[in-house]
Coordinates of C-alpha atoms and ligand atoms in Angstrom, one line a residue:
X1 CA -21.4 13.7 -6.4
X2 CA -22.1 15.1 -2.9
X3 CA -22.1 11.6 -1.2
X4 CA -19.1 10.8 -2.7
X5 CA -17.4 13.8 -1.3
X6 CA -18.6 13.3 2.0
X7 CA -17.3 9.7 1.6
X8 CA -13.8 11.2 0.9
X9 CA -13.8 13.5 3.7
X10 CA -15.1 10.8 6.6
X11 CA -11.9 8.5 4.3
X12 CA -9.7 11.2 6.0
X13 CA -11.2 11.5 9.3
X14 CA -11.1 7.9 9.2
X15 CA -7.6 7.9 8.7
X16 CA -7.1 11.6 11.3
X17 CA -8.3 9.9 13.1
X18 CA -6.1 6.8 13.9
X19 CA -3.7 9.4 15.0
X20 CA -4.7 11.9 16.7
X21 CA -8.8 12.7 18.4
X22 CA -10.6 15.4 16.0
X23 CA -13.9 16.4 16.7
X24 CA -16.6 16.2 14.3
X25 CA -19.5 18.9 13.5
X26 CA -23.1 17.7 14.5
X27 CA -23.2 16.9 10.7
X28 CA -20.4 15.5 10.6
X29 CA -21.2 13.0 13.2
X30 CA -24.5 11.8 11.8
X31 CA -22.3 10.7 8.3
X32 CA -20.1 8.6 10.4
X33 CA -23.1 7.0 12.2
X34 CA -24.4 6.6 9.3
X35 CA -20.5 4.9 7.4
X36 CA -20.7 2.8 10.4
X37 CA -24.1 1.2 9.8
X38 CA -23.6 1.1 6.1
X39 CA -20.1 -0.7 6.8
X40 CA -21.1 -2.8 9.6
X41 CA -24.8 -4.3 6.8
X42 CA -21.8 -4.8 3.8
X43 CA -19.4 -6.9 6.3
X44 CA -22.7 -8.7 7.6
X45 CA -23.7 -9.6 3.6
X46 CA -19.9 -10.7 3.3
X47 CA -20.1 -12.5 6.3
X48 CA -23.4 -14.5 5.2
X49 CA -21.3 -15.3 1.5
X50 CA -18.9 -16.8 3.9
X51 CA -21.3 -18.8 6.0
X52 CA -19.1 -17.7 9.0
X53 CA -21.4 -16.2 12.2
X54 CA -18.6 -14.2 13.8
X55 CA -14.9 -13.7 14.0
X56 CA -12.1 -13.7 16.5
X57 CA -11.1 -10.1 17.8
X58 CA -7.7 -8.6 17.5
X59 CA -5.8 -7.8 20.2
X60 CA -5.5 -3.9 20.8
X61 CA -3.3 -1.5 19.6
X62 CA -2.6 -0.1 23.3
X63 CA -0.1 -1.7 24.9
X64 CA -1.4 -0.9 28.1
X65 CA -5.1 -2.5 27.5
X66 CA -5.3 -5.8 28.7
X67 CA -5.5 -7.5 25.5
X68 CA -2.5 -5.5 24.0
X69 CA -0.9 -7.0 21.0
X70 CA 2.2 -9.6 21.4
X71 CA 5.5 -7.3 21.7
X72 CA 7.5 -9.2 23.0
X73 CA 9.6 -11.2 20.4
X74 CA 10.5 -14.4 22.7
X75 CA 6.6 -15.0 22.8
X76 CA 6.0 -15.0 19.5
X77 CA 4.8 -19.0 18.8
X78 CA 6.8 -20.6 16.4
X79 CA 5.7 -21.2 12.6
X80 CA 7.0 -22.1 9.5
X81 CA 6.6 -19.8 6.1
X82 CA 5.3 -21.3 3.0
X83 CA 8.1 -22.3 0.8
X84 CA 8.3 -19.5 -2.0
X85 CA 10.5 -21.6 -4.4
X86 CA 8.2 -24.7 -4.2
X87 CA 5.3 -25.8 -6.2
X88 CA 2.5 -26.6 -4.7
X89 CA 2.8 -30.5 -6.5
X90 CA 5.8 -30.2 -3.9
X91 CA 8.8 -29.3 -6.8
X92 CA 11.2 -27.3 -6.1
X93 CA 11.8 -24.6 -8.4
X94 CA 15.4 -23.9 -9.3
X95 CA 15.3 -22.0 -12.4
X96 CA 13.9 -19.2 -13.5
X97 CA 11.4 -20.5 -15.9
X98 CA 9.9 -22.5 -13.5
X99 CA 9.5 -19.2 -11.3
X100 CA 7.8 -17.1 -13.9
X101 CA 5.7 -20.1 -15.7
X102 CA 4.3 -22.1 -12.7
X103 CA 5.5 -20.8 -9.3
X104 CA 5.0 -17.2 -10.0
X105 CA 1.6 -17.4 -11.0
X106 CA 0.4 -20.0 -7.9
X107 CA 1.7 -17.2 -5.8
X108 CA -0.4 -14.8 -7.5
X109 CA -3.7 -16.7 -7.6
X110 CA -3.1 -17.5 -4.3
X111 CA -3.0 -13.5 -3.3
X112 CA -5.8 -12.7 -5.7
X113 CA -8.2 -14.8 -4.4
X114 CA -7.7 -15.3 -0.9
X115 CA -5.9 -12.5 0.0
X116 CA -6.0 -9.1 -2.2
X117 CA -9.3 -9.5 -4.3
X118 CA -8.9 -10.1 -8.2
X119 CA -9.3 -7.0 -10.3
X120 CA -11.9 -7.4 -12.7
X121 CA -10.7 -8.9 -16.7
X122 CA -11.9 -5.6 -17.8
X123 CA -12.5 -2.4 -15.7
X124 CA -13.0 1.1 -17.5
X125 CA -10.7 3.4 -19.5
X126 CA -9.4 6.3 -17.5
X127 CA -9.5 9.9 -19.6
X128 CA -7.0 12.3 -17.8
X129 CA -7.6 16.0 -18.7
X130 CA -4.7 18.2 -17.9
X131 CA -6.2 20.6 -15.9
X132 CA -3.3 23.2 -15.2
X133 CA 0.4 23.5 -16.6
X134 CA 2.0 25.6 -14.7
X135 CA 6.1 27.4 -13.9
X136 CA 6.6 27.1 -10.3
X137 CA 9.1 26.8 -7.7
X138 CA 9.3 24.1 -5.4
X139 CA 11.7 24.6 -2.3
X140 CA 13.7 27.0 -4.1
X141 CA 13.7 24.3 -7.2
X142 CA 12.0 25.5 -10.6
X143 CA 9.7 22.8 -11.4
X144 CA 7.0 22.3 -13.7
X145 CA 3.5 21.7 -12.1
X146 CA 0.5 19.4 -13.9
X147 CA -2.5 19.2 -12.6
X148 CA -4.4 16.5 -13.9
X149 CA -7.8 14.4 -13.2
X150 CA -8.6 11.3 -14.6
X151 CA -12.2 11.0 -15.4
X152 CA -13.1 6.9 -15.8
X153 CA -15.6 6.4 -17.8
X154 CA -18.6 5.2 -16.2
X155 CA -20.8 4.7 -19.0
X156 CA -21.7 1.1 -17.9
X157 CA -23.1 2.4 -14.6
X158 CA -23.5 6.8 -14.8
X159 CA -24.8 6.6 -11.3
X160 CA -21.1 6.4 -10.3
X161 CA -18.5 9.0 -10.8
X162 CA -15.1 8.2 -10.0
X163 CA -12.3 10.9 -11.1
X164 CA -8.7 10.6 -9.5
X165 CA -6.8 13.8 -9.1
X166 CA -2.7 13.5 -9.9
X167 CA -0.4 16.1 -9.2
X168 CA 3.3 15.6 -11.2
X169 CA 6.1 18.2 -10.6
X170 CA 9.1 18.2 -12.9
X171 CA 12.4 19.8 -12.4
X172 CA 12.2 22.7 -15.2
X173 CA 15.9 22.1 -15.5
X174 CA 15.5 18.3 -16.9
X175 CA 17.4 17.5 -20.8
X176 CA 15.9 14.4 -21.3
X177 CA 12.7 12.0 -19.5
X178 CA 13.1 11.8 -16.0
X179 CA 12.4 9.4 -13.3
X180 CA 9.3 9.8 -11.3
X181 CA 8.6 9.0 -7.7
X182 CA 4.9 8.7 -7.1
X183 CA 3.3 8.6 -3.7
X184 CA -0.1 7.8 -2.5
X185 CA -1.0 11.0 -0.6
X186 CA -2.3 11.3 2.3
X187 CA -5.1 14.4 2.5
X188 CA -6.1 15.7 6.1
X189 CA -9.2 18.3 6.5
X190 CA -8.5 21.6 7.2
X191 CA -7.4 22.8 10.7
X192 CA -5.9 18.7 11.1
X193 CA -2.2 18.7 11.8
X194 CA 0.0 15.4 12.5
X195 CA 1.6 14.5 16.1
X196 CA 5.2 17.2 15.0
X197 CA 7.6 14.2 13.9
X198 CA 9.9 14.6 17.3
X199 CA 13.5 13.6 15.5
X200 CA 16.2 15.1 16.3
X201 CA 17.6 16.0 12.5
X202 CA 14.4 17.5 10.8
X203 CA 15.4 15.3 6.9
X204 CA 15.2 18.1 3.9
X205 CA 11.3 17.4 2.4
X206 CA 11.1 14.6 0.6
X207 CA 10.0 16.5 -2.8
X208 CA 13.1 18.9 -2.1
X209 CA 15.4 15.6 -2.7
X210 CA 13.8 14.1 -5.3
X211 CA 13.5 17.6 -7.4
X212 CA 17.8 18.2 -6.5
X213 CA 18.2 14.4 -7.3
X214 CA 17.0 15.6 -10.8
X215 CA 13.5 13.4 -10.7
X216 CA 9.9 14.3 -10.9
X217 CA 7.2 13.6 -8.0
X218 CA 3.9 12.5 -8.4
X219 CA 1.0 12.3 -5.6
X220 CA -1.9 10.6 -6.4
X221 CA -5.5 10.9 -3.9
X222 CA -6.0 6.7 -3.8
X223 CA -9.1 7.9 -1.2
X224 CA -10.6 9.4 -5.0
X225 CA -10.7 5.8 -6.8
X226 CA -11.9 4.1 -3.6
X227 CA -13.0 5.4 0.0
X228 CA -11.4 3.9 3.0
X229 CA -14.3 1.8 4.4
X230 CA -16.7 -0.6 3.7
X231 CA -19.2 1.6 3.6
X232 CA -17.9 2.8 0.2
X233 CA -16.9 -1.0 -1.5
X234 CA -20.0 -0.3 -3.5
X235 CA -19.0 2.7 -4.6
X236 CA -15.8 4.3 -6.4
X237 CA -14.2 2.0 -8.6
X238 CA -15.1 -1.3 -7.1
X239 CA -18.6 0.1 -6.7
X240 CA -18.6 1.0 -10.4
X241 CA -17.7 -1.9 -11.9
X242 CA -20.2 -4.0 -9.8
X243 CA -23.2 -1.2 -10.6
X244 CA -23.4 -1.2 -7.0
X245 CA -23.9 -4.2 -5.6
X246 CA -21.7 -6.1 -2.8
X247 CA -18.6 -7.7 -3.4
X248 CA -18.4 -11.3 -4.3
X249 CA -15.8 -13.0 -2.1
X250 CA -13.1 -12.9 -4.4
X251 CA -13.5 -9.5 -5.5
X252 CA -10.7 -7.0 -4.7
X253 CA -10.2 -4.4 -2.2
X254 CA -9.6 -1.5 -1.4
X255 CA -5.6 -2.2 -1.8
X256 CA -6.0 -3.3 -5.0
X257 CA -8.3 -0.6 -6.2
X258 CA -6.0 2.0 -4.8
X259 CA -3.3 0.3 -7.0
X260 CA -5.1 0.0 -9.5
X261 CA -5.6 3.9 -9.9
X262 CA -1.5 4.3 -9.4
X263 CA -1.4 1.8 -12.8
X264 CA -3.8 4.5 -14.7
X265 CA -1.6 7.1 -13.2
X266 CA 1.5 5.0 -14.6
X267 CA -0.6 5.2 -18.2
X268 CA -0.6 8.9 -18.3
X269 CA 3.1 9.0 -17.8
X270 CA 3.5 6.5 -21.0
X271 CA 2.3 9.5 -22.9
X272 CA 4.4 12.7 -21.1
X273 CA 7.7 13.2 -22.7
X274 CA 8.6 15.0 -19.6
X275 CA 8.4 11.3 -17.9
X276 CA 11.2 8.1 -18.4
X277 CA 8.4 6.1 -17.6
X278 CA 10.8 3.4 -17.4
X279 CA 11.9 4.6 -14.3
X280 CA 8.9 4.7 -11.8
X281 CA 9.4 4.2 -8.2
X282 CA 6.2 4.2 -5.5
X283 CA 6.3 5.1 -2.1
X284 CA 3.8 4.8 0.3
X285 CA 3.1 5.1 4.3
X286 CA 1.0 3.0 6.6
X287 CA -1.6 1.5 4.6
X288 CA -0.6 3.5 1.2
X289 CA 2.5 1.5 2.4
X290 CA 0.8 -1.7 2.0
X291 CA -1.1 -0.2 -1.5
X292 CA 2.3 1.0 -3.1
X293 CA 3.5 -3.3 -1.9
X294 CA 0.4 -4.3 -3.6
X295 CA 1.3 -2.2 -6.5
X296 CA 4.7 -2.6 -7.4
X297 CA 3.8 -6.7 -6.8
X298 CA 1.3 -7.0 -9.6
X299 CA 2.3 -3.7 -12.0
X300 CA 5.4 -4.6 -14.2
X301 CA 6.2 -1.1 -15.0
X302 CA 6.7 0.2 -11.7
X303 CA 10.6 -0.3 -11.5
X304 CA 11.2 0.3 -7.4
X305 CA 9.0 0.6 -4.1
X306 CA 9.9 2.8 -1.3
X307 CA 7.6 0.8 1.6
X308 CA 7.2 2.7 4.9
X309 CA 5.9 1.2 7.7
X310 CA 3.3 -1.2 5.6
X311 CA 2.8 -3.8 8.5
X312 CA 0.7 -6.4 8.7
X313 CA -1.2 -7.2 5.9
X314 CA 2.2 -5.5 3.7
X315 CA 5.7 -6.3 4.4
X316 CA 5.4 -8.0 7.5
X317 CA 4.6 -11.7 8.2
X318 CA 1.7 -12.2 9.4
X319 CA 3.2 -15.5 11.0
X320 CA 4.9 -13.4 12.9
X321 CA 2.8 -13.6 15.7
X322 CA 4.0 -9.4 17.2
X323 CA 1.6 -6.3 16.7
X324 CA -0.8 -5.9 14.3
X325 CA -2.8 -9.3 13.5
X326 CA -5.0 -10.9 10.4
X327 CA -7.9 -10.8 13.5
X328 CA -7.1 -6.5 13.0
X329 CA -7.2 -6.5 9.4
X330 CA -10.6 -8.6 9.1
X331 CA -12.3 -6.5 11.4
X332 CA -15.4 -4.3 10.2
X333 CA -12.7 -1.3 10.3
X334 CA -9.9 -2.8 7.7
X335 CA -11.8 -5.7 5.8
X336 CA -12.3 -3.7 3.2
X337 CA -8.4 -3.4 2.1
X338 CA -9.0 -7.3 0.9
X339 CA -10.9 -9.5 -0.5
X340 CA -14.1 -11.2 1.4
X341 CA -12.0 -14.4 1.4
X342 CA -9.4 -13.1 3.4
X343 CA -11.9 -12.4 6.8
X344 CA -11.9 -16.4 6.6
X345 CA -8.4 -16.2 8.9
X346 CA -10.0 -14.4 11.3
X347 CA -12.2 -17.3 11.9
X348 CA -12.5 -20.1 11.3
X349 CA -9.0 -20.5 9.7
X350 CA -6.0 -18.6 11.4
X351 CA -3.0 -17.2 9.7
X352 CA -0.9 -20.3 9.4
X353 CA -3.8 -21.2 7.0
X354 CA -3.2 -19.0 4.7
X355 CA -1.4 -20.5 1.5
X356 CA 0.8 -17.3 1.4
X357 CA 2.4 -14.5 3.4
X358 CA 4.7 -11.5 3.1
X359 CA 7.9 -12.5 2.2
X360 CA 6.0 -13.7 -0.8
X361 CA 4.1 -10.6 -2.2
X362 CA 7.9 -8.5 -2.1
X363 CA 8.8 -12.2 -3.9
X364 CA 6.4 -10.7 -6.7
X365 CA 8.5 -7.5 -7.0
X366 CA 11.8 -9.3 -7.8
X367 CA 13.8 -8.7 -10.2
X368 CA 13.1 -5.2 -9.1
X369 CA 14.7 -3.4 -6.3
X370 CA 12.5 -2.5 -2.9
X371 CA 13.1 -0.7 -0.1
X372 CA 11.5 -1.9 3.9
X373 CA 11.3 1.3 5.8
X374 CA 10.4 1.3 9.2
X375 CA 10.1 3.5 12.1
X376 CA 11.9 3.0 16.0
X377 CA 9.2 1.3 18.0
X378 CA 10.1 3.4 21.0
X379 CA 8.5 6.2 18.9
X380 CA 6.6 4.5 16.4
X381 CA 5.3 1.6 18.3
X382 CA 5.3 -2.5 18.1
X383 CA 2.1 -2.2 16.1
X384 CA 3.8 -2.3 13.3
X385 CA 6.2 -5.0 13.8
X386 CA 9.4 -3.9 11.8
X387 CA 10.9 -7.3 12.9
X388 CA 8.3 -8.9 10.8
X389 CA 8.8 -7.0 7.8
X390 CA 12.4 -7.8 8.2
X391 CA 12.0 -11.5 8.3
X392 CA 9.4 -10.9 5.1
X393 CA 12.3 -9.1 3.3
X394 CA 14.9 -12.2 4.4
X395 CA 12.7 -15.1 3.2
X396 CA 11.9 -12.8 -0.3
X397 CA 15.9 -13.4 -1.0
X398 CA 15.9 -16.9 -2.3
X399 CA 13.8 -15.8 -5.0
X400 CA 15.7 -12.7 -5.7
X401 CA 19.1 -14.8 -6.3
X402 CA 16.9 -17.2 -8.4
X403 CA 16.3 -14.4 -10.7
X404 CA 20.6 -13.7 -10.4
X405 CA 19.8 -10.4 -8.4
X406 CA 21.0 -10.1 -4.4
X407 CA 19.2 -10.3 -1.5
X408 CA 20.0 -8.6 1.9
X409 CA 23.0 -10.7 3.0
X410 CA 22.5 -11.2 6.1
X411 CA 19.3 -12.5 8.4
X412 CA 20.8 -10.5 11.6
X413 CA 18.1 -7.3 12.2
X414 CA 20.5 -4.5 11.6
X415 CA 20.8 -1.9 14.4
X416 CA 18.7 1.6 13.9
X417 CA 19.8 3.4 11.2
X418 CA 22.1 0.9 9.8
X419 CA 20.7 0.7 6.6
X420 CA 20.9 -2.5 4.4
X421 CA 21.0 -1.6 0.9
X422 CA 23.9 -3.5 -0.7
X423 CA 21.6 -5.8 -2.3
X424 CA 18.5 -5.6 -4.8
X425 CA 15.8 -5.8 -1.7
X426 CA 16.7 -3.1 1.3
X427 CA 16.1 -2.2 4.8
X428 CA 16.2 0.3 6.9
X429 CA 14.7 1.2 10.4
X430 CA 15.3 5.0 11.1
X431 CA 14.8 6.6 14.6
X432 CA 11.5 8.5 13.9
X433 CA 8.1 7.8 13.9
X434 CA 5.5 6.9 12.0
X435 CA 6.7 8.3 9.1
X436 CA 8.9 7.6 6.2
X437 CA 10.6 11.4 6.1
X438 CA 14.0 10.5 7.4
X439 CA 14.8 7.1 5.3
X440 CA 14.6 9.4 2.0
X441 CA 18.3 10.4 1.9
X442 CA 18.8 6.2 2.1
X443 CA 15.9 5.4 -0.2
X444 CA 17.4 8.2 -3.2
X445 CA 20.8 6.2 -2.5
X446 CA 19.6 3.2 -3.1
X447 CA 17.7 4.1 -6.2
X448 CA 20.3 6.2 -8.0
X449 CA 22.2 2.6 -8.4
X450 CA 19.4 1.8 -10.9
X451 CA 18.3 5.0 -12.0
X452 CA 20.5 7.0 -13.7
X453 CA 19.8 11.1 -13.5
X454 CA 20.3 13.9 -15.5
X455 CA 21.8 16.5 -12.5
Ligands
GCU501 C1 -3.9 1.5 12.1 C2 -3.8 0.2 11.4 C3 -2.9 -0.3 9.8 C4 -2.7 0.7 9.7 C5 -2.7 2.4 9.8 C6 -2.7 3.2 8.8 O1 -3.3 1.7 12.9 O2 -4.3 -0.9 11.6 O3 -2.5 -1.7 9.6 O4 -1.2 0.8 8.4 O5 -4.1 2.3 10.5 O6 -2.5 3.2 7.8 O7 -2.3 4.7 9.8

């Protein structure tokens, strides 16, 4: 358990490290070094299974570096996207039935095998314990707060213990079951501060907006079901199912493990009378934006998605060579998010060899509404590739239309702060940084079209 707590801390540390310098104590430094070593070992085991000696290095996220990632739209090489509406045998998909029966399963199989990995056919049961229920006030709104702990059945391999914390906050005045927005929550170590948000008009905290809208919100801690590093792959839910052994090349990666945790939380929501389990939204930022998109793509019980700055490995077209690249995702720092097979695309294969691309991940969400959110390149930087995400949203459009829904209605990238929310795929680039905060109000406006609230 101590080891697991340490892994969680280090996971949090890695996330923190991507935002700011964070000083480690000597003991933390030793754990960090050993974690790096274990990650390298696991990475090598996977390369061996793939018969790969090395991979191509990715570009740098530092715009000043000599090997900086491309940030010039004019330098993006031409590419062809896989056709979401063409079967592998070349036949066009012209009706919903063929989409559901044939094409969608083909796309799912490609994502399973080559990118995100397969969730095992049988995963252990999660027993949700309500640790506490409290009447409280959140931002001046009367609410009921439940703290839960999901105990994962580890009788098949007791050496690994997994407990998933979940917080649920429901407006106290609700007269009927309410929708819930679940966030993949970052947890930062004491003393750690995110860089201040420089947006001019600070929005209301999102939790306040959600409660004022008559909905509940929930926070799930992804790193509790699966640590955010390669070293953790023989632990957490992935390690539990594999009985502590390393993954096979098409086994699930961390993004799917985090999404699995969200699905288990939904199992709980379905038993809670305060919640309308037909109206579940998922939200996440950055790596958790990727996880949120993977979650809604695979989990039909999620009714709407709010996908924040998910970038490469999330909503960004990987063939759009701008910002973060497949080579970065497939490196030892990020490969754990994916199936081992995905590493092949950083050597000998390339992003153009992928049988799928991000527009098809969005298409897997169809006909359910999805809101793609990103910040301004001036504040957030170019790593995330706002245009690449917009292009994926455009190219998912034909699938939504085939299913009788509306695409974004344009192929022109809108100006910053100009929302596209008339269709069932929504897009908005806010003027702030690496956050979803400035887009919550627009997301709620979009989501209110689908969820009638009990305000
Ligand atoms: C890095 C990584 C991104 C990821 C981000 C985050 O920047 O390259 O893919 O989304 O971290 O999660 O903070």
